[in-house]
Tab-separated table of C-alpha atoms and ligand atoms in Angstrom:
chain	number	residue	atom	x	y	z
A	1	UNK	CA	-9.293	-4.226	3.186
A	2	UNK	CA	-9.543	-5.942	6.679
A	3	UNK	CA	-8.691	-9.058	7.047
A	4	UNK	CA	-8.765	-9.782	10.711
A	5	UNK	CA	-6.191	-11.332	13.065
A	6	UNK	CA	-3.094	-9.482	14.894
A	7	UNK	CA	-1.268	-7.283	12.992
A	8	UNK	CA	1.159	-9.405	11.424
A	9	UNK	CA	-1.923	-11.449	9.786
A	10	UNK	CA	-3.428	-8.102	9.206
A	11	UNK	CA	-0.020	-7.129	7.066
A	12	UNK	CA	0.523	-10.389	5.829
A	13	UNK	CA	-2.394	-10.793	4.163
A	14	UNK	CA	-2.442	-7.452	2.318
A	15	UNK	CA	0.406	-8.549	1.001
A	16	UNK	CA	-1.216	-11.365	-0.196
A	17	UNK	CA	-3.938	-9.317	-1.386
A	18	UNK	CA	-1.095	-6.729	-3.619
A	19	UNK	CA	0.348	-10.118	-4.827
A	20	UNK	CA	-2.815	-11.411	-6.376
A	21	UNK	CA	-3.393	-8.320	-7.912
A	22	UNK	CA	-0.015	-8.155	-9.814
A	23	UNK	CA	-0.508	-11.658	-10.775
A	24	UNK	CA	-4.284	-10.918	-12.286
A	25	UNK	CA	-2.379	-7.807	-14.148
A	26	UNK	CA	0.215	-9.851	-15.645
A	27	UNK	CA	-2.610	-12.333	-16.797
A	28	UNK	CA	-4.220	-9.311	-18.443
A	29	UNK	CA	-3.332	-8.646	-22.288
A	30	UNK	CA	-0.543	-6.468	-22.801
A	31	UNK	CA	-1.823	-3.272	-23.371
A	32	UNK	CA	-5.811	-3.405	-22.032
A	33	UNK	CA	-7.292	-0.857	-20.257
A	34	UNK	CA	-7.951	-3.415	-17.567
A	35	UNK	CA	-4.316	-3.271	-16.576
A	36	UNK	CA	-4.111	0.300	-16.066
A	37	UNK	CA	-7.969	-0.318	-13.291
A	38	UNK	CA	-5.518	-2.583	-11.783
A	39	UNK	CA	-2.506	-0.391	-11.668
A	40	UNK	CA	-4.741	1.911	-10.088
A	41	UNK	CA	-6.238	-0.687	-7.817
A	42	UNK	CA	-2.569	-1.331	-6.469
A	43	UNK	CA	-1.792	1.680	-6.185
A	44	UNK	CA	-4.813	2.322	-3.259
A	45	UNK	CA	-3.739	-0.870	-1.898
A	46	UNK	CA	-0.341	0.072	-1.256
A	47	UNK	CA	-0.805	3.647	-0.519
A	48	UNK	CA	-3.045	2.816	1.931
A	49	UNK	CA	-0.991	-0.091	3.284
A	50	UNK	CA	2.299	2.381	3.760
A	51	UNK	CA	0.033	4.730	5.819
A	52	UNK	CA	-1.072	2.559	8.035
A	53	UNK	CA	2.290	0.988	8.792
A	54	UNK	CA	3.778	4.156	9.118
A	55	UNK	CA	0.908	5.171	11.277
A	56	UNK	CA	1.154	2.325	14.009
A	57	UNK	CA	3.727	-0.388	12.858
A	58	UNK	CA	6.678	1.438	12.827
A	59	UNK	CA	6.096	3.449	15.843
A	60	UNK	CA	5.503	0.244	17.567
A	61	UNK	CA	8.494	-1.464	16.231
A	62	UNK	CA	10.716	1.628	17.461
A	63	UNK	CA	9.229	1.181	20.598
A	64	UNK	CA	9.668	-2.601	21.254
A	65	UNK	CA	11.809	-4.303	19.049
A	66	UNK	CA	15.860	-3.628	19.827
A	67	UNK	CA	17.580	-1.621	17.042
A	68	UNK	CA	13.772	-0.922	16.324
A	69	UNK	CA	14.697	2.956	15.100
A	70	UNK	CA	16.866	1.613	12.291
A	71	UNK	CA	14.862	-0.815	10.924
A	72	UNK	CA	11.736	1.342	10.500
A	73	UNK	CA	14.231	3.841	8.967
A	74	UNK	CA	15.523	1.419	6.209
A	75	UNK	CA	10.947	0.326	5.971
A	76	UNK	CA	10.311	4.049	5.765
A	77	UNK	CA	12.869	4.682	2.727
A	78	UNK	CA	11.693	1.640	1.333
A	79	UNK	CA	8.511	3.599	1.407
A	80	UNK	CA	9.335	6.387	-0.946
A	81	UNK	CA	11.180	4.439	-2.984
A	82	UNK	CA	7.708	1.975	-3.818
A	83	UNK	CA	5.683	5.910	-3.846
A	84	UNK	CA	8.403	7.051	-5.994
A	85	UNK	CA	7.509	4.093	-8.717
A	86	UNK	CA	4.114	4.323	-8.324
A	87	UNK	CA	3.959	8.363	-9.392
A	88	UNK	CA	5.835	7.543	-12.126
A	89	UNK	CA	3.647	4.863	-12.931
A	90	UNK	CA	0.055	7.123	-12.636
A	91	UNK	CA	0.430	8.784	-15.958
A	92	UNK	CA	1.562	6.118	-18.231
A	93	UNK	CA	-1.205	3.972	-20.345
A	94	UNK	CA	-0.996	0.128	-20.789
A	95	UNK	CA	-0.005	0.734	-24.984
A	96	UNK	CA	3.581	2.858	-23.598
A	97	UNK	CA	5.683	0.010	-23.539
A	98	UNK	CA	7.131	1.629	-20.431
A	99	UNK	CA	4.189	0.687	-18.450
A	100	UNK	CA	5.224	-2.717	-17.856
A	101	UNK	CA	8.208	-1.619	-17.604
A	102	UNK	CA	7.726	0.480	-15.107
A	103	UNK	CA	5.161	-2.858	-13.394
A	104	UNK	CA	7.677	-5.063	-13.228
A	105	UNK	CA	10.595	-2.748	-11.644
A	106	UNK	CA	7.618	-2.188	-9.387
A	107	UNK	CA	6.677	-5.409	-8.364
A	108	UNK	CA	10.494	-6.598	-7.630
A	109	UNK	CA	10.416	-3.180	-5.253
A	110	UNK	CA	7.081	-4.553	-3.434
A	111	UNK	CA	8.238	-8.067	-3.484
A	112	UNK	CA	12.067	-6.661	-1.610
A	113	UNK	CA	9.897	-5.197	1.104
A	114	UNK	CA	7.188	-7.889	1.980
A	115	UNK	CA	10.120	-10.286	2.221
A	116	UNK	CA	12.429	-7.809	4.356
A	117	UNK	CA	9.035	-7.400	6.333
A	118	UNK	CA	8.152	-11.026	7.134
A	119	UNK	CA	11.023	-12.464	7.226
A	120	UNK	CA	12.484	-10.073	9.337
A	121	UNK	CA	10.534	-7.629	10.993
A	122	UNK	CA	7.680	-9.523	11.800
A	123	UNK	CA	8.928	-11.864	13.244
A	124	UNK	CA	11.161	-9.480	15.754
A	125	UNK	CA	8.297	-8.058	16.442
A	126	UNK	CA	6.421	-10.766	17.694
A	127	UNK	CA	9.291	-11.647	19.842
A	128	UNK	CA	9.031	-8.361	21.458
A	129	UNK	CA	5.683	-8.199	21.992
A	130	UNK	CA	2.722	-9.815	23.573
A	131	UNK	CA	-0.036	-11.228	22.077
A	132	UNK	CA	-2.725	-8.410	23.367
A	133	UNK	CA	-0.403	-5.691	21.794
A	134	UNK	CA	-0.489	-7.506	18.515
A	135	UNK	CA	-4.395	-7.542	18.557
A	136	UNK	CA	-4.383	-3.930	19.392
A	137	UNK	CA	-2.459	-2.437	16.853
A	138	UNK	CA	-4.147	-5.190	14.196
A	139	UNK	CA	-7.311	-3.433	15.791
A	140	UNK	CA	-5.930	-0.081	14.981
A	141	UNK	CA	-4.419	-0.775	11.619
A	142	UNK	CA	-7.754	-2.227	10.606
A	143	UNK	CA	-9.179	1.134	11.693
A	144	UNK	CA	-6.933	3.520	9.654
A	145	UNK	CA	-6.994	1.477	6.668
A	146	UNK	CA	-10.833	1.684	6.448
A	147	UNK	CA	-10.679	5.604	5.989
A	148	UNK	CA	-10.180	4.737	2.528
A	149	UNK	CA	-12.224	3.499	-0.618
A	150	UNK	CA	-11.039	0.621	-1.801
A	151	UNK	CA	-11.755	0.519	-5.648
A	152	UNK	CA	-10.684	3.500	-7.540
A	153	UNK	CA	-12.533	2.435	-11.062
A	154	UNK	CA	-14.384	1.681	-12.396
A	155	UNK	CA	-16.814	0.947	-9.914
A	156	UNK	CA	-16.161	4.296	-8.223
A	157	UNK	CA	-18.894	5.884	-6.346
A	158	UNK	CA	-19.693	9.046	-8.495
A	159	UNK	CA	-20.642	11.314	-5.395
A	160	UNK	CA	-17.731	13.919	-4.119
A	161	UNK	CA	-15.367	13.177	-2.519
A	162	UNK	CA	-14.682	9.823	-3.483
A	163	UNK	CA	-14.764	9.904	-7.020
A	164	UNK	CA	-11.890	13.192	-7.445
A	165	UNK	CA	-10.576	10.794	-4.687
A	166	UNK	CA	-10.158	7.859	-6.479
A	167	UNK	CA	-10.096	9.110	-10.340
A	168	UNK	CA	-7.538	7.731	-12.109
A	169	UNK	CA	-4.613	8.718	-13.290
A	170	UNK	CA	-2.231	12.117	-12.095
A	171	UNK	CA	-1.859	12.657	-8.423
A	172	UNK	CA	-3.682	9.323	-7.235
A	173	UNK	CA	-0.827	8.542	-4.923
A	174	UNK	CA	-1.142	12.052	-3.433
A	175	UNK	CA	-4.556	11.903	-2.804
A	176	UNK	CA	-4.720	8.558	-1.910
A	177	UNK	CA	-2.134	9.303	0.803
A	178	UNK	CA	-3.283	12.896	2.012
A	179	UNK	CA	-6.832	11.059	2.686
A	180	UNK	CA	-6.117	8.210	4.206
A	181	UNK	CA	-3.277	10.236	6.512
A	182	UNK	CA	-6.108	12.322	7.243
A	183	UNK	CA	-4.404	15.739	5.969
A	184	UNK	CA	-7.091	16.585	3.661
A	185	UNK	CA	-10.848	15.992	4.266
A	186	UNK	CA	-12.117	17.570	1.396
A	187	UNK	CA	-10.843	16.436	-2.232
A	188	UNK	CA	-10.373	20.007	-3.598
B	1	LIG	FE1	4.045	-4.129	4.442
């Protein structure tokens, strides 16, 4: 979702955003089907979130920020590692107790990188770079973010692609990812 600002508010506040959503799926009874829209929900968030950081934030920080190439390494790994939980997460239902399992290990992952991120990168970042080249890329991560639908269920528009898009369950990540990376146009 756009938030507006440079794009450390941009960044900053979807963290924000994935927070709230954890916290309204822990407040959720164990085992409802509304925990498993919200998995889902995170899931786009995030997805969509990595994307455009890979797309323009850690290209930027490589460029600008001293011993740049290393830390969007270590961001990048971090990366898989969150993609890696959520694909493990898509198939499970809310009544396997390994679903919240499988939340919480997932939520300590998200919470390791928005700290390493803010507390860390962003603020080298800013250091490096003026305040018109943080608008830009806010500008531009604003952009690539919106090339994704935002709710995957269950208020899913039911016209192709964007429902097989944003189904739930098996291979969201994947599709999420190939869409908003603009591999695939058409949801086979
Ligand atoms: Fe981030």
């Amino acid at each position: 979702m756009g938030h507006g600002g440079n794009v450390i508010a941009e960044l900053t506040a979807d963290h924000d955003e994935v927070n709230k959503l954890f916290d309204e799926l822990m407040a959720q009874p164990v085992g409802s089907k509304r925990r498993r829209e919200l998995a889902d929900r995170i899931t786009v968030e995030l997805v969509r979130h990595s994307v455009a950081e890979e797309q323009y934030l850690y290209p930027a920080v490589r460029e600008h920020v001293e011993g740049g190439r290393t830390l969007a390494d270590k961001e990048i790994r971090d990366h898989a590692e969150v993609e890696r939980l959520l694909k493990a997460l898509e198939s499970l239902e809310p009544t396997d107790d390994r679903f919240d399992q499988q939340i919480a290990t997932l939520k300590t992952s998200v919470q390791a990188h928005v700290q390493d991120e803010e507390n860390r990168l962003f603020p080298q970042l800013a250091d490096a770079c003026s305040p018109a080249v943080l608008a830009e890329l806010g500008d531009k991560i604003r952009r690539a973010k919106k090339l994704a639908p935002t709710r995957p269920h269950p208020s899913a528009p039911d016209t192709p692609p964007a429902n097989k898009l944003l189904a739930p369950g098996v291979g969201l990540v994947d599709r999420v990812r190939d869409y908003v990376s603009g591999r695939r146009h058409h949801i086979a």
